[in-house]
Structure formats: structure tokens, C-alpha cells
């Protein structure tokens, strides 16, 4: 059945050459754990991508129930955890995945740095990777407020004060993020939700696509 469906699609859009170009790409021997134990460090990038996919899918599910206003934000999260089937599991995956993806991305960055994989001709990909790191940090920061509980509220206040301490543009950054610069309130929650769900994911998808294209073009870096 699946083969017939594939043949039907392939006959019309000719996807086989594209699929073979992706699937038949050779992987260097030094990244094969069966041959080199140190090859496990090359898994950090793939694991980061895998967790990111889980974050995207679980986040899409959460938005089906989440209400981004100060009257109903916490209530919607409570309802999701207590009343929705498997809601607590999905939210738990998204909650812990937000920390785990930062850890894996940090380990991947360390691997690239200490193995010198940022050197010519991969300087641009290193810059893109650093930008991806900051986007992930932004996703973590903006998502932290969304449950609208006491811990999220006061932690966001601290984060906004840190942003406001940026020389020259600090006040502008705080106003952009918080809406009302004097208080963390309804405008802040709405803006954080929009940044978390629309703006940062758009940047994430674009940077990831560019990152993978360059990896495909330049290949995996050599061993230490």
C-alpha cells in the first residue's frame, strides 16, 4: 500500500532523485561509533535536532489549549495538566525538553569549538550556530513566563532588568519585550507568547535550514 502511494507521488513530482541525494550521502568513518568510540561526540548535533522536533510538536499541541491572557493563562495550563488526556506528559516533555535542548546544544558547540570545526571553510556555519544558540535561549526565556505562575512572573522581572542593563539600548529592549516598561502584565504575556510562537520559531527554521544546507555542502568536519 505504501509502495503504491509512493509510486503514485513519485510519478507526478519525481521525488526519488531528491530522496536518493539525501539518503545516499556517505558518512565519514570517523563519525561511526562502531569504529571509533569518540564518534559519540558527533551525535550531539543530531540529538539537538531530535529534541527540537519534539519541542515543536509538543508546543503545537500545547497551543491548542493555552490561552495567552493574564486571567486564563494559568487556568489553561492547569486544565491541560489535570483534565486533558496525556496533557501532563506532553507538557512535561516540553518543559524538560526546553532545558535538555540547551544542554545538548551547548555540548554540540563545545565539540565544534574544541575540534576546530569552526575554521575555514566553516566560519559562516559557526556564526549561524551561535545565532541558533541565542534563538534557543530566547525561546527558553520567553516560554518561561507563559504558565503565569509566581516563579515565572518574578523570574521574568529579573530577566527584563538584566535586559534593561544593556548599554544604550537597554530601555528599548525592555520596552519591546514587556510592552509596558513599568510592570510585567498583560502586554508582556501577549508579547512573550507572540515572540515564543511566531517570531523566534521563524528565525529558528530559517537558520536551521541554512545550517543543514552548509553541512550538506561542506560535509562533516574531520577528527581532532
mmCIF file of C-alpha atoms in Angstrom:
data_model
loop_
_atom_site.group_PDB
_atom_site.id
_atom_site.type_symbol
_atom_site.label_atom_id
_atom_site.label_comp_id
_atom_site.label_asym_id
_atom_site.label_seq_id
_atom_site.Cartn_x
_atom_site.Cartn_y
_atom_site.Cartn_z
ATOM 1 C CA UNK A 1 0.000 0.000 0.000
ATOM 2 C CA UNK A 2 2.766 2.450 0.982
ATOM 3 C CA UNK A 3 4.788 1.489 -2.073
ATOM 4 C CA UNK A 4 1.823 2.161 -4.348
ATOM 5 C CA UNK A 5 1.301 5.528 -2.708
ATOM 6 C CA UNK A 6 4.988 6.369 -3.079
ATOM 7 C CA UNK A 7 4.970 5.326 -6.753
ATOM 8 C CA UNK A 8 1.854 7.452 -7.349
ATOM 9 C CA UNK A 9 3.501 10.539 -5.835
ATOM 10 C CA UNK A 10 6.858 9.841 -7.492
ATOM 11 C CA UNK A 11 5.243 9.557 -10.907
ATOM 12 C CA UNK A 12 3.860 13.070 -10.561
ATOM 13 C CA UNK A 13 6.581 15.030 -8.731
ATOM 14 C CA UNK A 14 9.684 12.837 -9.266
ATOM 15 C CA UNK A 15 10.830 12.756 -5.637
ATOM 16 C CA UNK A 16 13.157 9.745 -5.981
ATOM 17 C CA UNK A 17 16.244 11.731 -7.137
ATOM 18 C CA UNK A 18 15.821 14.150 -4.222
ATOM 19 C CA UNK A 19 15.355 11.327 -1.716
ATOM 20 C CA UNK A 20 18.391 9.441 -3.041
ATOM 21 C CA UNK A 21 20.502 12.568 -2.865
ATOM 22 C CA UNK A 22 19.642 12.840 0.834
ATOM 23 C CA UNK A 23 19.676 9.179 1.839
ATOM 24 C CA UNK A 24 22.727 8.042 -0.157
ATOM 25 C CA UNK A 25 25.074 10.638 1.323
ATOM 26 C CA UNK A 26 28.192 8.918 2.661
ATOM 27 C CA UNK A 27 29.101 9.411 6.318
ATOM 28 C CA UNK A 28 32.833 9.644 7.160
ATOM 29 C CA UNK A 29 34.329 6.714 9.030
ATOM 30 C CA UNK A 30 35.457 8.849 11.965
ATOM 31 C CA UNK A 31 31.818 9.537 12.948
ATOM 32 C CA UNK A 32 30.901 5.836 13.099
ATOM 33 C CA UNK A 33 30.663 4.743 16.777
ATOM 34 C CA UNK A 34 31.286 1.148 15.707
ATOM 35 C CA UNK A 35 34.813 2.127 14.625
ATOM 36 C CA UNK A 36 35.654 4.996 16.957
ATOM 37 C CA UNK A 37 34.297 5.444 20.476
ATOM 38 C CA UNK A 38 34.978 9.192 20.261
ATOM 39 C CA UNK A 39 32.457 9.355 17.409
ATOM 40 C CA UNK A 40 29.687 9.658 20.006
ATOM 41 C CA UNK A 41 30.529 13.348 20.355
ATOM 42 C CA UNK A 42 29.276 13.816 16.795
ATOM 43 C CA UNK A 43 25.791 12.780 17.949
ATOM 44 C CA UNK A 44 25.207 15.985 19.909
ATOM 45 C CA UNK A 45 24.040 17.908 16.844
ATOM 46 C CA UNK A 46 21.602 15.193 15.787
ATOM 47 C CA UNK A 47 20.265 14.855 19.319
ATOM 48 C CA UNK A 48 19.761 18.618 19.477
ATOM 49 C CA UNK A 49 17.738 18.472 16.270
ATOM 50 C CA UNK A 50 15.704 15.489 17.566
ATOM 51 C CA UNK A 51 14.810 17.295 20.807
ATOM 52 C CA UNK A 52 13.967 20.426 18.814
ATOM 53 C CA UNK A 53 11.474 18.430 16.755
ATOM 54 C CA UNK A 54 9.900 17.127 19.981
ATOM 55 C CA UNK A 55 9.691 20.704 21.275
ATOM 56 C CA UNK A 56 7.955 21.850 18.103
ATOM 57 C CA UNK A 57 5.423 19.011 18.108
ATOM 58 C CA UNK A 58 4.657 19.252 21.826
ATOM 59 C CA UNK A 59 4.424 23.046 21.563
ATOM 60 C CA UNK A 60 1.893 22.759 18.731
ATOM 61 C CA UNK A 61 -0.221 20.551 20.987
ATOM 62 C CA UNK A 62 0.064 22.960 23.913
ATOM 63 C CA UNK A 63 -1.143 25.908 21.846
ATOM 64 C CA UNK A 64 -4.417 24.052 21.264
ATOM 65 C CA UNK A 65 -5.277 24.625 24.947
ATOM 66 C CA UNK A 66 -3.173 27.570 26.083
ATOM 67 C CA UNK A 67 -4.882 30.972 26.481
ATOM 68 C CA UNK A 68 -2.369 33.872 26.420
ATOM 69 C CA UNK A 69 -4.029 36.327 28.786
ATOM 70 C CA UNK A 70 -3.433 37.006 32.471
ATOM 71 C CA UNK A 71 -6.899 35.836 33.520
ATOM 72 C CA UNK A 72 -6.769 32.418 31.861
ATOM 73 C CA UNK A 73 -3.115 31.538 31.219
ATOM 74 C CA UNK A 74 -2.556 29.658 34.478
ATOM 75 C CA UNK A 75 -6.064 28.166 34.354
ATOM 76 C CA UNK A 76 -5.474 26.807 30.850
ATOM 77 C CA UNK A 77 -2.185 25.208 31.908
ATOM 78 C CA UNK A 78 -3.870 23.688 34.961
ATOM 79 C CA UNK A 79 -6.707 22.366 32.812
ATOM 80 C CA UNK A 80 -4.217 20.892 30.350
ATOM 81 C CA UNK A 81 -2.381 19.044 33.101
ATOM 82 C CA UNK A 82 -5.409 17.861 35.063
ATOM 83 C CA UNK A 83 -8.189 17.322 32.549
ATOM 84 C CA UNK A 84 -6.695 16.663 29.115
ATOM 85 C CA UNK A 85 -5.692 13.081 28.336
ATOM 86 C CA UNK A 86 -1.875 12.801 28.351
ATOM 87 C CA UNK A 87 -1.672 16.571 28.759
ATOM 88 C CA UNK A 88 0.634 16.316 31.748
ATOM 89 C CA UNK A 89 3.005 14.076 29.773
ATOM 90 C CA UNK A 90 3.095 16.414 26.786
ATOM 91 C CA UNK A 91 3.661 19.476 28.940
ATOM 92 C CA UNK A 92 6.347 17.617 30.869
ATOM 93 C CA UNK A 93 8.105 16.732 27.615
ATOM 94 C CA UNK A 94 8.027 20.378 26.550
ATOM 95 C CA UNK A 95 9.126 21.629 29.979
ATOM 96 C CA UNK A 96 12.110 19.303 30.401
ATOM 97 C CA UNK A 97 12.949 19.382 26.707
ATOM 98 C CA UNK A 98 13.433 23.147 26.952
ATOM 99 C CA UNK A 99 16.335 22.566 29.359
ATOM 100 C CA UNK A 100 17.689 19.468 27.633
ATOM 101 C CA UNK A 101 17.893 21.119 24.217
ATOM 102 C CA UNK A 102 20.073 23.890 25.688
ATOM 103 C CA UNK A 103 22.373 21.287 27.270
ATOM 104 C CA UNK A 104 22.724 19.333 24.031
ATOM 105 C CA UNK A 105 23.263 22.491 22.004
ATOM 106 C CA UNK A 106 25.947 23.595 24.458
ATOM 107 C CA UNK A 107 27.710 20.215 24.181
ATOM 108 C CA UNK A 108 27.486 20.393 20.394
ATOM 109 C CA UNK A 109 29.007 23.881 20.470
ATOM 110 C CA UNK A 110 31.845 22.663 22.701
ATOM 111 C CA UNK A 111 32.541 19.781 20.326
ATOM 112 C CA UNK A 112 32.725 22.125 17.345
ATOM 113 C CA UNK A 113 34.963 24.565 19.233
ATOM 114 C CA UNK A 114 37.477 22.116 20.712
ATOM 115 C CA UNK A 115 37.771 20.145 17.471
ATOM 116 C CA UNK A 116 38.354 23.322 15.481
ATOM 117 C CA UNK A 117 35.367 22.644 13.240
ATOM 118 C CA UNK A 118 34.640 26.388 13.083
ATOM 119 C CA UNK A 119 37.728 27.060 10.953
ATOM 120 C CA UNK A 120 37.857 27.614 7.210
ATOM 121 C CA UNK A 121 35.662 26.885 5.269
ATOM 122 C CA UNK A 122 33.062 26.576 8.060
ATOM 123 C CA UNK A 123 33.243 30.049 9.626
ATOM 124 C CA UNK A 124 29.794 31.035 8.362
ATOM 125 C CA UNK A 125 28.228 27.865 9.744
ATOM 126 C CA UNK A 126 29.806 28.628 13.125
ATOM 127 C CA UNK A 127 28.189 32.075 13.110
ATOM 128 C CA UNK A 128 24.839 30.510 12.227
ATOM 129 C CA UNK A 129 25.284 28.013 15.066
ATOM 130 C CA UNK A 130 25.946 30.820 17.549
ATOM 131 C CA UNK A 131 22.818 32.622 16.328
ATOM 132 C CA UNK A 132 20.863 29.381 16.791
ATOM 133 C CA UNK A 133 22.161 29.200 20.357
ATOM 134 C CA UNK A 134 20.830 32.696 21.106
ATOM 135 C CA UNK A 135 17.497 31.879 19.469
ATOM 136 C CA UNK A 136 17.188 28.822 21.714
ATOM 137 C CA UNK A 137 17.971 30.933 24.764
ATOM 138 C CA UNK A 138 15.297 33.384 23.648
ATOM 139 C CA UNK A 139 12.775 30.579 23.283
ATOM 140 C CA UNK A 140 13.589 29.403 26.793
ATOM 141 C CA UNK A 141 13.283 32.890 28.261
ATOM 142 C CA UNK A 142 10.005 33.786 26.529
ATOM 143 C CA UNK A 143 8.456 30.389 27.234
ATOM 144 C CA UNK A 144 9.240 30.589 30.940
ATOM 145 C CA UNK A 145 6.627 33.275 31.543
ATOM 146 C CA UNK A 146 3.759 31.568 29.742
ATOM 147 C CA UNK A 147 2.475 29.419 32.660
ATOM 148 C CA UNK A 148 1.950 32.725 34.506
ATOM 149 C CA UNK A 149 2.785 31.471 37.987
ATOM 150 C CA UNK A 150 4.736 33.266 40.704
ATOM 151 C CA UNK A 151 8.088 31.760 39.781
ATOM 152 C CA UNK A 152 7.675 32.681 36.110
ATOM 153 C CA UNK A 153 6.489 36.190 36.972
ATOM 154 C CA UNK A 154 9.386 37.147 39.225
ATOM 155 C CA UNK A 155 11.993 35.357 37.089
ATOM 156 C CA UNK A 156 10.818 37.366 34.084
ATOM 157 C CA UNK A 157 11.114 40.577 36.078
ATOM 158 C CA UNK A 158 14.746 39.699 36.816
ATOM 159 C CA UNK A 159 15.353 38.869 33.157
ATOM 160 C CA UNK A 160 13.871 42.159 31.999
ATOM 161 C CA UNK A 161 16.023 44.078 34.480
ATOM 162 C CA UNK A 162 19.092 42.340 33.065
ATOM 163 C CA UNK A 163 17.986 43.276 29.536
ATOM 164 C CA UNK A 164 17.429 46.870 30.662
ATOM 165 C CA UNK A 165 21.036 46.994 31.875
ATOM 166 C CA UNK A 166 22.317 46.668 28.301
ATOM 167 C CA UNK A 167 24.273 49.827 27.436
ATOM 168 C CA UNK A 168 22.499 52.409 25.249
ATOM 169 C CA UNK A 169 19.624 50.160 24.078
ATOM 170 C CA UNK A 170 18.609 48.501 27.352
ATOM 171 C CA UNK A 171 15.450 50.533 27.908
ATOM 172 C CA UNK A 172 14.357 49.998 24.317
ATOM 173 C CA UNK A 173 14.828 46.236 24.652
ATOM 174 C CA UNK A 174 12.813 46.133 27.868
ATOM 175 C CA UNK A 175 10.001 48.159 26.315
ATOM 176 C CA UNK A 176 9.991 45.962 23.224
ATOM 177 C CA UNK A 177 9.718 42.801 25.309
ATOM 178 C CA UNK A 178 7.468 43.993 28.127
ATOM 179 C CA UNK A 179 5.223 46.467 26.333
ATOM 180 C CA UNK A 180 4.638 48.449 29.497
ATOM 181 C CA UNK A 181 8.130 49.213 30.876
ATOM 182 C CA UNK A 182 6.816 49.745 34.410
ATOM 183 C CA UNK A 183 5.219 46.344 35.049
ATOM 184 C CA UNK A 184 5.113 42.741 33.881
ATOM 185 C CA UNK A 185 1.484 42.450 32.842
ATOM 186 C CA UNK A 186 -0.940 41.604 30.069
ATOM 187 C CA UNK A 187 1.133 43.214 27.319
ATOM 188 C CA UNK A 188 4.222 41.325 28.472
ATOM 189 C CA UNK A 189 2.465 37.965 28.386
ATOM 190 C CA UNK A 190 0.986 38.617 24.947
ATOM 191 C CA UNK A 191 4.316 39.754 23.520
ATOM 192 C CA UNK A 192 6.210 36.831 25.016
ATOM 193 C CA UNK A 193 3.637 34.444 23.545
ATOM 194 C CA UNK A 194 3.936 36.024 20.085
ATOM 195 C CA UNK A 195 7.740 36.011 20.220
ATOM 196 C CA UNK A 196 7.808 32.426 21.503
ATOM 197 C CA UNK A 197 5.325 31.007 18.999
ATOM 198 C CA UNK A 198 5.865 33.107 15.859
ATOM 199 C CA UNK A 199 8.975 35.287 15.689
ATOM 200 C CA UNK A 200 11.650 33.047 17.205
ATOM 201 C CA UNK A 201 10.425 29.819 15.533
ATOM 202 C CA UNK A 202 10.545 31.619 12.161
ATOM 203 C CA UNK A 203 14.160 32.583 12.846
ATOM 204 C CA UNK A 204 14.872 29.049 14.075
ATOM 205 C CA UNK A 205 13.535 27.392 10.907
ATOM 206 C CA UNK A 206 15.455 29.751 8.638
ATOM 207 C CA UNK A 207 18.753 29.347 10.481
ATOM 208 C CA UNK A 208 18.383 25.570 10.763
ATOM 209 C CA UNK A 209 17.702 25.266 7.024
ATOM 210 C CA UNK A 210 20.803 27.336 6.224
ATOM 211 C CA UNK A 211 22.816 25.321 8.779
ATOM 212 C CA UNK A 212 21.870 21.977 7.214
ATOM 213 C CA UNK A 213 22.489 23.229 3.669
ATOM 214 C CA UNK A 214 26.018 24.255 4.611
ATOM 215 C CA UNK A 215 26.654 20.948 6.400
ATOM 216 C CA UNK A 216 25.466 19.147 3.298
ATOM 217 C CA UNK A 217 27.694 21.253 1.050
ATOM 218 C CA UNK A 218 30.836 21.249 3.218
ATOM 219 C CA UNK A 219 30.494 17.822 4.807
ATOM 220 C CA UNK A 220 31.190 16.781 8.393
ATOM 221 C CA UNK A 221 34.410 18.139 9.835
ATOM 222 C CA UNK A 222 37.372 15.862 10.323
ATOM 223 C CA UNK A 223 38.554 14.336 13.626
ATOM 224 C CA UNK A 224 40.554 16.230 16.225
#
